[in-house]
Tab-separated table of C-alpha atoms in Angstrom:
chain	number	residue	atom	x	y	z
I	546	UNK	CA	-10.497	73.522	105.884
I	547	UNK	CA	-10.137	75.579	109.042
I	548	UNK	CA	-9.864	79.305	108.376
I	549	UNK	CA	-11.913	82.423	108.922
I	550	UNK	CA	-15.032	80.531	107.930
I	551	UNK	CA	-14.515	77.820	110.517
I	552	UNK	CA	-16.810	79.338	113.091
I	553	UNK	CA	-19.461	80.093	110.524
I	554	UNK	CA	-19.924	76.715	108.887
I	555	UNK	CA	-21.719	73.678	110.226
I	556	UNK	CA	-19.542	70.605	109.927
I	557	UNK	CA	-21.100	67.268	109.166
I	558	UNK	CA	-21.333	64.851	112.072
I	559	UNK	CA	-18.474	62.407	112.200
I	560	UNK	CA	-19.945	58.939	112.745
I	561	UNK	CA	-17.441	58.298	115.532
I	562	UNK	CA	-17.897	61.502	117.524
I	563	UNK	CA	-21.131	60.584	119.279
I	564	UNK	CA	-20.110	57.026	120.155
I	565	UNK	CA	-16.783	57.765	121.858
I	566	UNK	CA	-16.348	58.652	125.527
I	567	UNK	CA	-13.277	60.938	125.849
I	568	UNK	CA	-13.239	60.448	129.610
I	569	UNK	CA	-12.716	56.708	129.104
I	570	UNK	CA	-9.878	57.393	126.671
I	571	UNK	CA	-8.285	59.863	129.087
I	572	UNK	CA	-8.417	57.273	131.886
I	573	UNK	CA	-6.188	54.814	130.042
I	574	UNK	CA	-2.716	54.262	131.467
I	575	UNK	CA	0.423	52.380	130.425
I	576	UNK	CA	0.392	48.845	131.779
I	577	UNK	CA	-3.356	48.358	131.393
I	578	UNK	CA	-4.523	45.242	129.550
I	579	UNK	CA	-5.745	45.563	125.985
I	580	UNK	CA	-9.279	44.899	127.238
I	581	UNK	CA	-9.330	48.388	128.792
I	582	UNK	CA	-8.413	49.925	125.444
I	583	UNK	CA	-11.097	47.850	123.740
I	584	UNK	CA	-13.679	49.028	126.278
I	585	UNK	CA	-12.694	52.673	125.764
I	586	UNK	CA	-12.986	52.386	121.968
I	587	UNK	CA	-16.298	50.561	122.211
I	588	UNK	CA	-17.832	49.596	118.869
I	589	UNK	CA	-14.778	50.925	117.033
I	590	UNK	CA	-12.439	48.382	118.542
I	591	UNK	CA	-11.062	45.746	116.206
I	592	UNK	CA	-8.211	43.326	116.927
I	593	UNK	CA	-5.096	44.948	115.513
I	594	UNK	CA	-3.622	43.275	112.421
I	595	UNK	CA	0.070	42.357	112.620
I	596	UNK	CA	1.255	45.114	110.290
I	597	UNK	CA	-0.040	47.785	112.694
I	598	UNK	CA	2.651	46.771	115.220
I	599	UNK	CA	0.203	47.290	118.066
I	600	UNK	CA	-0.799	50.797	116.929
I	601	UNK	CA	-4.478	51.637	117.484
I	602	UNK	CA	-4.985	54.853	115.517
I	603	UNK	CA	-8.634	54.769	114.420
I	604	UNK	CA	-9.277	58.039	116.308
I	605	UNK	CA	-6.085	59.821	115.292
I	606	UNK	CA	-7.720	62.217	112.837
I	607	UNK	CA	-10.977	62.769	114.700
I	608	UNK	CA	-9.893	62.904	118.362
I	609	UNK	CA	-6.110	63.134	118.153
I	610	UNK	CA	-5.821	59.875	120.087
I	611	UNK	CA	-3.409	57.008	119.406
I	612	UNK	CA	-2.528	54.032	121.595
I	613	UNK	CA	0.158	51.427	121.097
I	614	UNK	CA	0.508	47.979	122.585
I	615	UNK	CA	3.865	46.468	123.493
I	616	UNK	CA	5.095	43.043	122.354
I	617	UNK	CA	3.200	41.454	125.275
I	618	UNK	CA	-0.092	43.017	124.184
I	619	UNK	CA	-0.409	45.536	127.023
I	620	UNK	CA	-1.044	49.263	126.614
I	621	UNK	CA	2.416	50.854	126.597
I	622	UNK	CA	2.079	54.249	124.867
I	623	UNK	CA	-0.728	56.800	124.670
I	624	UNK	CA	-0.817	60.055	122.745
I	625	UNK	CA	-3.391	62.836	122.869
I	626	UNK	CA	-2.981	65.901	120.658
I	627	UNK	CA	-4.694	69.272	120.174
I	628	UNK	CA	-7.808	67.601	118.726
I	629	UNK	CA	-8.537	65.782	121.977
I	630	UNK	CA	-11.484	67.326	123.907
I	631	UNK	CA	-10.439	69.927	126.455
I	632	UNK	CA	-13.116	68.687	128.873
I	633	UNK	CA	-11.317	65.350	129.346
I	634	UNK	CA	-8.136	65.868	131.417
I	635	UNK	CA	-5.335	63.341	131.013
I	636	UNK	CA	-3.687	62.652	134.351
I	637	UNK	CA	-4.805	66.066	135.557
I	638	UNK	CA	-3.650	67.953	132.444
I	639	UNK	CA	-6.172	69.642	130.147
I	640	UNK	CA	-5.560	70.064	126.433
I	641	UNK	CA	-5.264	73.760	125.667
I	642	UNK	CA	-4.442	74.717	129.271
I	643	UNK	CA	-1.925	77.491	129.810
I	644	UNK	CA	1.536	76.921	131.220
I	645	UNK	CA	0.517	78.596	134.472
I	646	UNK	CA	-2.698	76.600	134.805
I	647	UNK	CA	-0.818	73.366	134.176
I	648	UNK	CA	1.752	74.258	136.851
I	649	UNK	CA	-1.087	74.808	139.310
I	650	UNK	CA	-2.808	71.531	138.398
I	651	UNK	CA	0.396	69.474	138.378
I	652	UNK	CA	3.081	71.102	140.551
I	653	UNK	CA	5.111	67.883	140.277
I	654	UNK	CA	5.504	68.381	136.528
I	655	UNK	CA	9.102	69.323	135.725
I	656	UNK	CA	8.875	71.939	132.992
I	657	UNK	CA	12.145	72.326	131.149
I	658	UNK	CA	13.760	75.726	130.962
I	659	UNK	CA	15.071	75.050	127.465
I	660	UNK	CA	12.625	76.106	124.804
I	661	UNK	CA	11.378	73.712	122.139
I	662	UNK	CA	11.142	75.000	118.571
I	663	UNK	CA	10.836	78.675	119.429
I	664	UNK	CA	9.978	81.026	122.279
I	665	UNK	CA	6.640	79.399	123.093
I	666	UNK	CA	7.493	75.697	122.938
I	667	UNK	CA	8.729	73.488	125.751
I	668	UNK	CA	8.313	70.111	127.450
I	669	UNK	CA	7.087	69.157	130.877
I	670	UNK	CA	7.466	65.662	132.302
I	671	UNK	CA	6.919	63.521	135.376
I	672	UNK	CA	8.255	60.012	135.973
I	673	UNK	CA	6.219	57.525	137.997
I	674	UNK	CA	7.527	54.718	140.249
I	675	UNK	CA	6.070	52.080	137.899
I	676	UNK	CA	8.449	53.116	135.112
I	677	UNK	CA	6.043	55.223	133.098
I	678	UNK	CA	6.382	58.868	132.097
I	679	UNK	CA	3.964	61.723	131.536
I	680	UNK	CA	5.250	64.044	128.804
I	681	UNK	CA	3.438	67.310	128.063
I	682	UNK	CA	4.242	69.519	125.075
I	683	UNK	CA	3.455	73.225	125.211
I	684	UNK	CA	3.175	75.218	121.986
I	685	UNK	CA	2.356	78.916	121.909
I	686	UNK	CA	2.077	78.782	125.687
I	687	UNK	CA	-0.632	76.092	125.893
I	688	UNK	CA	-0.800	72.298	126.097
I	689	UNK	CA	-1.115	70.799	122.630
I	690	UNK	CA	0.096	67.221	123.180
I	691	UNK	CA	0.108	64.786	126.080
I	692	UNK	CA	1.880	61.446	126.091
I	693	UNK	CA	1.974	58.627	128.618
I	694	UNK	CA	4.365	55.749	128.020
I	695	UNK	CA	6.489	53.104	129.641
I	696	UNK	CA	10.165	53.958	129.429
I	697	UNK	CA	11.154	50.303	129.008
I	698	UNK	CA	8.488	49.311	126.484
I	699	UNK	CA	9.381	47.070	123.553
I	700	UNK	CA	7.302	47.300	120.396
I	701	UNK	CA	6.860	45.024	117.411
I	702	UNK	CA	8.327	46.095	114.103
I	703	UNK	CA	5.918	47.960	111.844
I	704	UNK	CA	5.279	46.098	108.597
I	705	UNK	CA	3.681	47.126	105.307
I	706	UNK	CA	-0.082	46.549	105.180
I	707	UNK	CA	-1.578	43.971	102.810
I	708	UNK	CA	-2.183	45.749	99.514
I	709	UNK	CA	-5.061	45.010	97.147
I	710	UNK	CA	-4.522	44.266	93.501
I	711	UNK	CA	-5.190	47.325	91.338
I	712	UNK	CA	-8.023	46.925	88.862
I	713	UNK	CA	-10.053	48.799	86.314
I	714	UNK	CA	-9.426	51.958	84.347
I	715	UNK	CA	-7.335	54.760	85.877
I	716	UNK	CA	-9.586	56.964	87.991
I	717	UNK	CA	-12.593	54.655	87.997
I	718	UNK	CA	-15.332	55.220	88.994
I	719	UNK	CA	-14.498	58.907	88.507
I	720	UNK	CA	-13.919	60.626	85.182
I	721	UNK	CA	-10.795	62.385	86.432
I	722	UNK	CA	-8.035	60.293	88.059
I	723	UNK	CA	-7.024	63.353	90.096
I	724	UNK	CA	-10.459	63.314	91.750
I	725	UNK	CA	-9.910	59.686	92.689
I	726	UNK	CA	-6.671	60.655	94.425
I	727	UNK	CA	-8.614	63.204	96.492
I	728	UNK	CA	-11.173	60.522	97.387
I	729	UNK	CA	-8.391	58.150	98.426
I	730	UNK	CA	-7.048	60.909	100.646
I	731	UNK	CA	-10.466	61.228	102.282
I	732	UNK	CA	-10.467	57.488	102.925
I	733	UNK	CA	-6.982	57.719	104.421
I	734	UNK	CA	-8.152	60.475	106.750
I	735	UNK	CA	-11.122	58.353	107.797
I	736	UNK	CA	-8.814	55.360	108.413
I	737	UNK	CA	-10.961	53.410	105.947
I	738	UNK	CA	-7.908	52.317	103.947
I	739	UNK	CA	-4.301	51.747	104.940
I	740	UNK	CA	-1.498	52.487	102.501
I	741	UNK	CA	1.315	52.213	105.018
I	742	UNK	CA	4.037	54.817	104.587
I	743	UNK	CA	4.894	56.340	101.192
I	744	UNK	CA	8.142	54.366	101.272
I	745	UNK	CA	6.305	51.100	101.952
I	746	UNK	CA	3.849	51.635	99.115
I	747	UNK	CA	6.604	52.615	96.681
I	748	UNK	CA	8.576	49.514	97.622
I	749	UNK	CA	5.506	47.352	97.048
I	750	UNK	CA	4.778	48.871	93.643
I	751	UNK	CA	8.379	48.978	92.410
I	752	UNK	CA	9.490	45.717	93.982
I	753	UNK	CA	12.497	47.300	95.649
I	754	UNK	CA	13.402	49.635	98.486
I	755	UNK	CA	12.982	53.348	97.832
I	756	UNK	CA	14.992	56.117	99.489
I	757	UNK	CA	12.961	59.365	99.459
I	758	UNK	CA	16.124	61.405	99.896
I	759	UNK	CA	17.381	59.983	96.612
I	760	UNK	CA	14.174	59.486	94.648
I	761	UNK	CA	11.628	61.722	96.372
I	762	UNK	CA	12.150	64.868	94.339
I	763	UNK	CA	10.119	63.740	91.351
I	764	UNK	CA	6.793	61.943	90.993
I	765	UNK	CA	6.783	58.164	90.777
I	766	UNK	CA	4.433	57.381	87.866
I	767	UNK	CA	4.118	53.700	88.764
I	768	UNK	CA	2.761	54.608	92.213
I	769	UNK	CA	0.322	57.096	90.738
I	770	UNK	CA	-0.939	54.484	88.284
I	771	UNK	CA	-1.372	51.997	91.144
I	772	UNK	CA	-3.360	54.522	93.184
I	773	UNK	CA	-5.500	55.541	90.228
I	774	UNK	CA	-6.504	51.884	89.846
I	775	UNK	CA	-7.018	51.210	93.582
I	776	UNK	CA	-10.199	49.106	93.816
I	777	UNK	CA	-13.056	51.072	95.356
I	778	UNK	CA	-16.272	49.195	96.046
I	779	UNK	CA	-19.585	50.664	97.135
I	780	UNK	CA	-18.852	50.013	100.809
I	781	UNK	CA	-15.657	52.081	100.707
I	782	UNK	CA	-17.235	54.861	98.664
I	783	UNK	CA	-20.069	55.053	101.185
I	784	UNK	CA	-17.515	55.960	103.859
I	785	UNK	CA	-16.526	59.190	102.118
I	786	UNK	CA	-18.325	61.875	104.114
I	787	UNK	CA	-15.878	64.755	103.752
I	788	UNK	CA	-13.889	65.634	100.642
I	789	UNK	CA	-11.147	68.254	100.613
I	790	UNK	CA	-9.319	69.558	97.549
I	791	UNK	CA	-6.089	70.927	98.960
I	792	UNK	CA	-2.430	70.572	98.033
I	793	UNK	CA	-1.555	69.520	101.566
I	794	UNK	CA	-3.757	66.417	101.561
I	795	UNK	CA	-2.290	63.139	102.792
I	796	UNK	CA	-2.299	61.309	99.456
I	797	UNK	CA	0.152	63.425	97.480
I	798	UNK	CA	3.431	62.446	99.246
I	799	UNK	CA	2.765	58.881	98.116
I	800	UNK	CA	3.196	60.024	94.511
I	801	UNK	CA	5.674	62.875	94.935
I	802	UNK	CA	7.399	62.959	98.331
I	803	UNK	CA	8.426	66.594	98.393
I	804	UNK	CA	5.791	68.115	96.141
I	805	UNK	CA	5.231	71.735	97.089
I	806	UNK	CA	2.290	72.645	94.889
I	807	UNK	CA	4.440	74.297	92.243
I	808	UNK	CA	2.818	72.457	89.323
I	809	UNK	CA	-0.621	71.253	88.247
I	810	UNK	CA	-0.019	67.491	88.354
I	811	UNK	CA	-2.826	66.929	90.874
I	812	UNK	CA	-5.320	69.470	89.527
I	813	UNK	CA	-8.903	68.245	89.148
I	814	UNK	CA	-10.514	69.064	85.801
I	815	UNK	CA	-13.994	67.723	86.539
I	816	UNK	CA	-16.075	66.422	89.445
I	817	UNK	CA	-17.914	63.968	87.183
I	818	UNK	CA	-18.559	60.725	89.018
I	819	UNK	CA	-18.788	62.335	92.438
I	820	UNK	CA	-22.245	60.789	92.765
I	821	UNK	CA	-20.424	57.536	93.593
I	822	UNK	CA	-19.864	59.064	97.053
I	823	UNK	CA	-23.535	59.101	98.101
I	824	UNK	CA	-22.862	59.991	101.751
I	825	UNK	CA	-20.680	63.005	101.032
I	826	UNK	CA	-21.761	65.661	103.516
I	827	UNK	CA	-18.911	68.185	103.333
I	828	UNK	CA	-17.093	69.555	100.300
I	829	UNK	CA	-14.152	71.907	100.888
I	830	UNK	CA	-11.929	73.474	98.236
I	831	UNK	CA	-8.810	75.530	98.801
I	832	UNK	CA	-6.915	74.675	95.602
I	833	UNK	CA	-6.393	72.098	92.826
I	834	UNK	CA	-9.403	73.146	90.766
I	835	UNK	CA	-9.886	76.383	88.851
I	836	UNK	CA	-13.670	76.610	88.958
I	837	UNK	CA	-16.245	74.482	90.769
I	838	UNK	CA	-19.313	73.799	88.648
I	839	UNK	CA	-21.935	73.562	91.367
I	840	UNK	CA	-24.276	71.654	89.074
I	841	UNK	CA	-22.027	68.630	89.511
I	842	UNK	CA	-22.796	68.618	93.235
I	843	UNK	CA	-26.586	68.470	92.915
I	844	UNK	CA	-26.339	64.661	92.610
I	845	UNK	CA	-25.305	64.414	96.279
I	846	UNK	CA	-28.433	63.961	98.406
I	847	UNK	CA	-26.644	64.355	101.759
I	848	UNK	CA	-24.447	67.355	100.992
I	849	UNK	CA	-24.717	69.726	103.941
I	850	UNK	CA	-21.644	71.950	103.815
I	851	UNK	CA	-19.864	73.595	100.896
I	852	UNK	CA	-16.825	75.807	101.422
I	853	UNK	CA	-15.019	77.017	98.324
I	854	UNK	CA	-11.994	79.287	98.058
I	855	UNK	CA	-11.928	79.345	94.251
I	856	UNK	CA	-14.346	80.529	91.564
I	857	UNK	CA	-17.713	78.821	91.149
I	858	UNK	CA	-20.052	78.453	88.193
I	859	UNK	CA	-23.843	78.156	88.273
I	860	UNK	CA	-24.391	79.497	91.759
I	861	UNK	CA	-28.113	78.910	91.325
I	862	UNK	CA	-27.479	75.164	91.611
I	863	UNK	CA	-27.204	75.676	95.376
I	864	UNK	CA	-30.966	76.102	95.430
I	865	UNK	CA	-31.334	72.520	94.165
I	866	UNK	CA	-29.509	70.994	97.151
I	867	UNK	CA	-32.188	70.019	99.686
I	868	UNK	CA	-29.844	69.001	102.535
I	869	UNK	CA	-27.676	72.121	102.352
I	870	UNK	CA	-27.056	73.775	105.733
I	871	UNK	CA	-24.046	76.022	105.172
I	872	UNK	CA	-22.248	77.699	102.283
I	873	UNK	CA	-18.913	79.480	102.533
I	874	UNK	CA	-17.072	81.271	99.761
I	875	UNK	CA	-13.806	83.143	99.884
I	876	UNK	CA	-12.977	85.142	96.767
I	877	UNK	CA	-13.058	88.734	95.659
I	878	UNK	CA	-15.489	87.974	92.834
I	879	UNK	CA	-17.896	86.137	95.120
I	880	UNK	CA	-17.769	88.909	97.694
I	881	UNK	CA	-18.491	91.539	95.066
I	882	UNK	CA	-21.477	89.595	93.805
I	883	UNK	CA	-22.784	88.859	97.295
I	884	UNK	CA	-22.689	92.519	98.294
I	885	UNK	CA	-24.205	93.656	94.985
I	886	UNK	CA	-27.804	93.538	93.856
I	887	UNK	CA	-27.722	90.990	91.036
I	888	UNK	CA	-28.659	87.345	90.563
I	889	UNK	CA	-25.969	86.067	92.911
I	890	UNK	CA	-27.228	88.198	95.776
I	891	UNK	CA	-30.719	86.846	95.135
I	892	UNK	CA	-29.441	83.275	95.416
I	893	UNK	CA	-27.724	84.004	98.712
I	894	UNK	CA	-30.816	85.696	100.115
I	895	UNK	CA	-33.009	82.777	99.034
I	896	UNK	CA	-30.654	80.385	100.802
I	897	UNK	CA	-30.693	82.446	103.971
I	898	UNK	CA	-34.477	82.570	103.890
I	899	UNK	CA	-34.431	78.775	103.764
I	900	UNK	CA	-32.253	78.638	106.879
I	901	UNK	CA	-28.923	77.982	105.158
I	902	UNK	CA	-25.985	79.711	106.812
I	903	UNK	CA	-24.155	81.852	104.263
I	904	UNK	CA	-20.665	83.305	104.684
I	905	UNK	CA	-18.865	85.110	101.859
I	906	UNK	CA	-15.535	86.853	102.392
I	907	UNK	CA	-13.158	88.798	100.190
I	908	UNK	CA	-9.678	87.463	99.497
I	909	UNK	CA	-7.781	90.739	99.042
I	910	UNK	CA	-8.652	94.282	100.022
I	911	UNK	CA	-6.671	97.429	99.326
I	912	UNK	CA	-8.968	100.188	100.614
I	913	UNK	CA	-9.250	101.611	104.111
I	914	UNK	CA	-10.563	99.364	106.854
I	915	UNK	CA	-11.667	95.764	106.452
I	916	UNK	CA	-15.168	95.196	105.099
I	917	UNK	CA	-17.172	92.597	107.048
I	918	UNK	CA	-18.059	89.241	105.605
I	919	UNK	CA	-21.417	88.921	103.918
I	920	UNK	CA	-23.665	86.778	106.130
């Protein structure tokens, strides 16, 4: 999760970050052959299966980069969003650049007077003689999305992905099926599995078309059962490096399209079985579990970062995590204990002495001023 602790916690290395050259991605242009896209993606490139409809999105969640090929197999559409590195300009435009700086860099960019979605949103565009367009989106006064595309491009129809046959007991290999849903969400984020759209999966499971406007206001139990029995082998489980318990995770609209967190249907009762994710390096909690029993995390040899916004039990278990580099907690109880002189404070001090970065912040404060975080 990205919040006040973001600057204080060390995030685990993403296996793709070091192998990708953003400059090569930024140099791509509509009309280039697919070989140029393959070169830019390097070892991550795989021929695109038919159901992807030419969409190369392996870097969408790590770099904010997506490319799409047209029906002839040429690069026809490129998107870079706020996650794309600011040091790699796209056609002279830097991600995060101000409106004024972008005008200076690209005076030929026609920036619309009409605002987009509020006082600080608008588009800028430039059309090229070859039939392609540069489209820049400004939000809160800075560039947060850049697109390059051919205006006359024709794309293949997106199809549902091939779905595996569900197998095993609900939740396996985890004790709590709700934990398995969170793990599936992590695999979705890592692009390790493909569930298509929620409508496509529901249609596959139910054997008929599903209209979310008609049926999306209640959970679909058949889809949840299918997901809880999604086959996870050791190779897939090894790709789980970051796990987030949060009501906004990508998996939940597949079960309940318009779920707003108003009930406990996705709450996790236990982390038992988490050892089946041996490469888990980051564990973040904002919701969906009442108390995190830290003893259940000592089975993870590569766990480097823990950030919890709920209550924890057995704080001393942190001392039994040899790879730990950073701990963040956000709760009034944790802050009170960290700034006190009891056993919890001793644990935090022992961690800091070992070189672990510690950050503990209060959740609510009613007195004068704002007390600093415990670090």
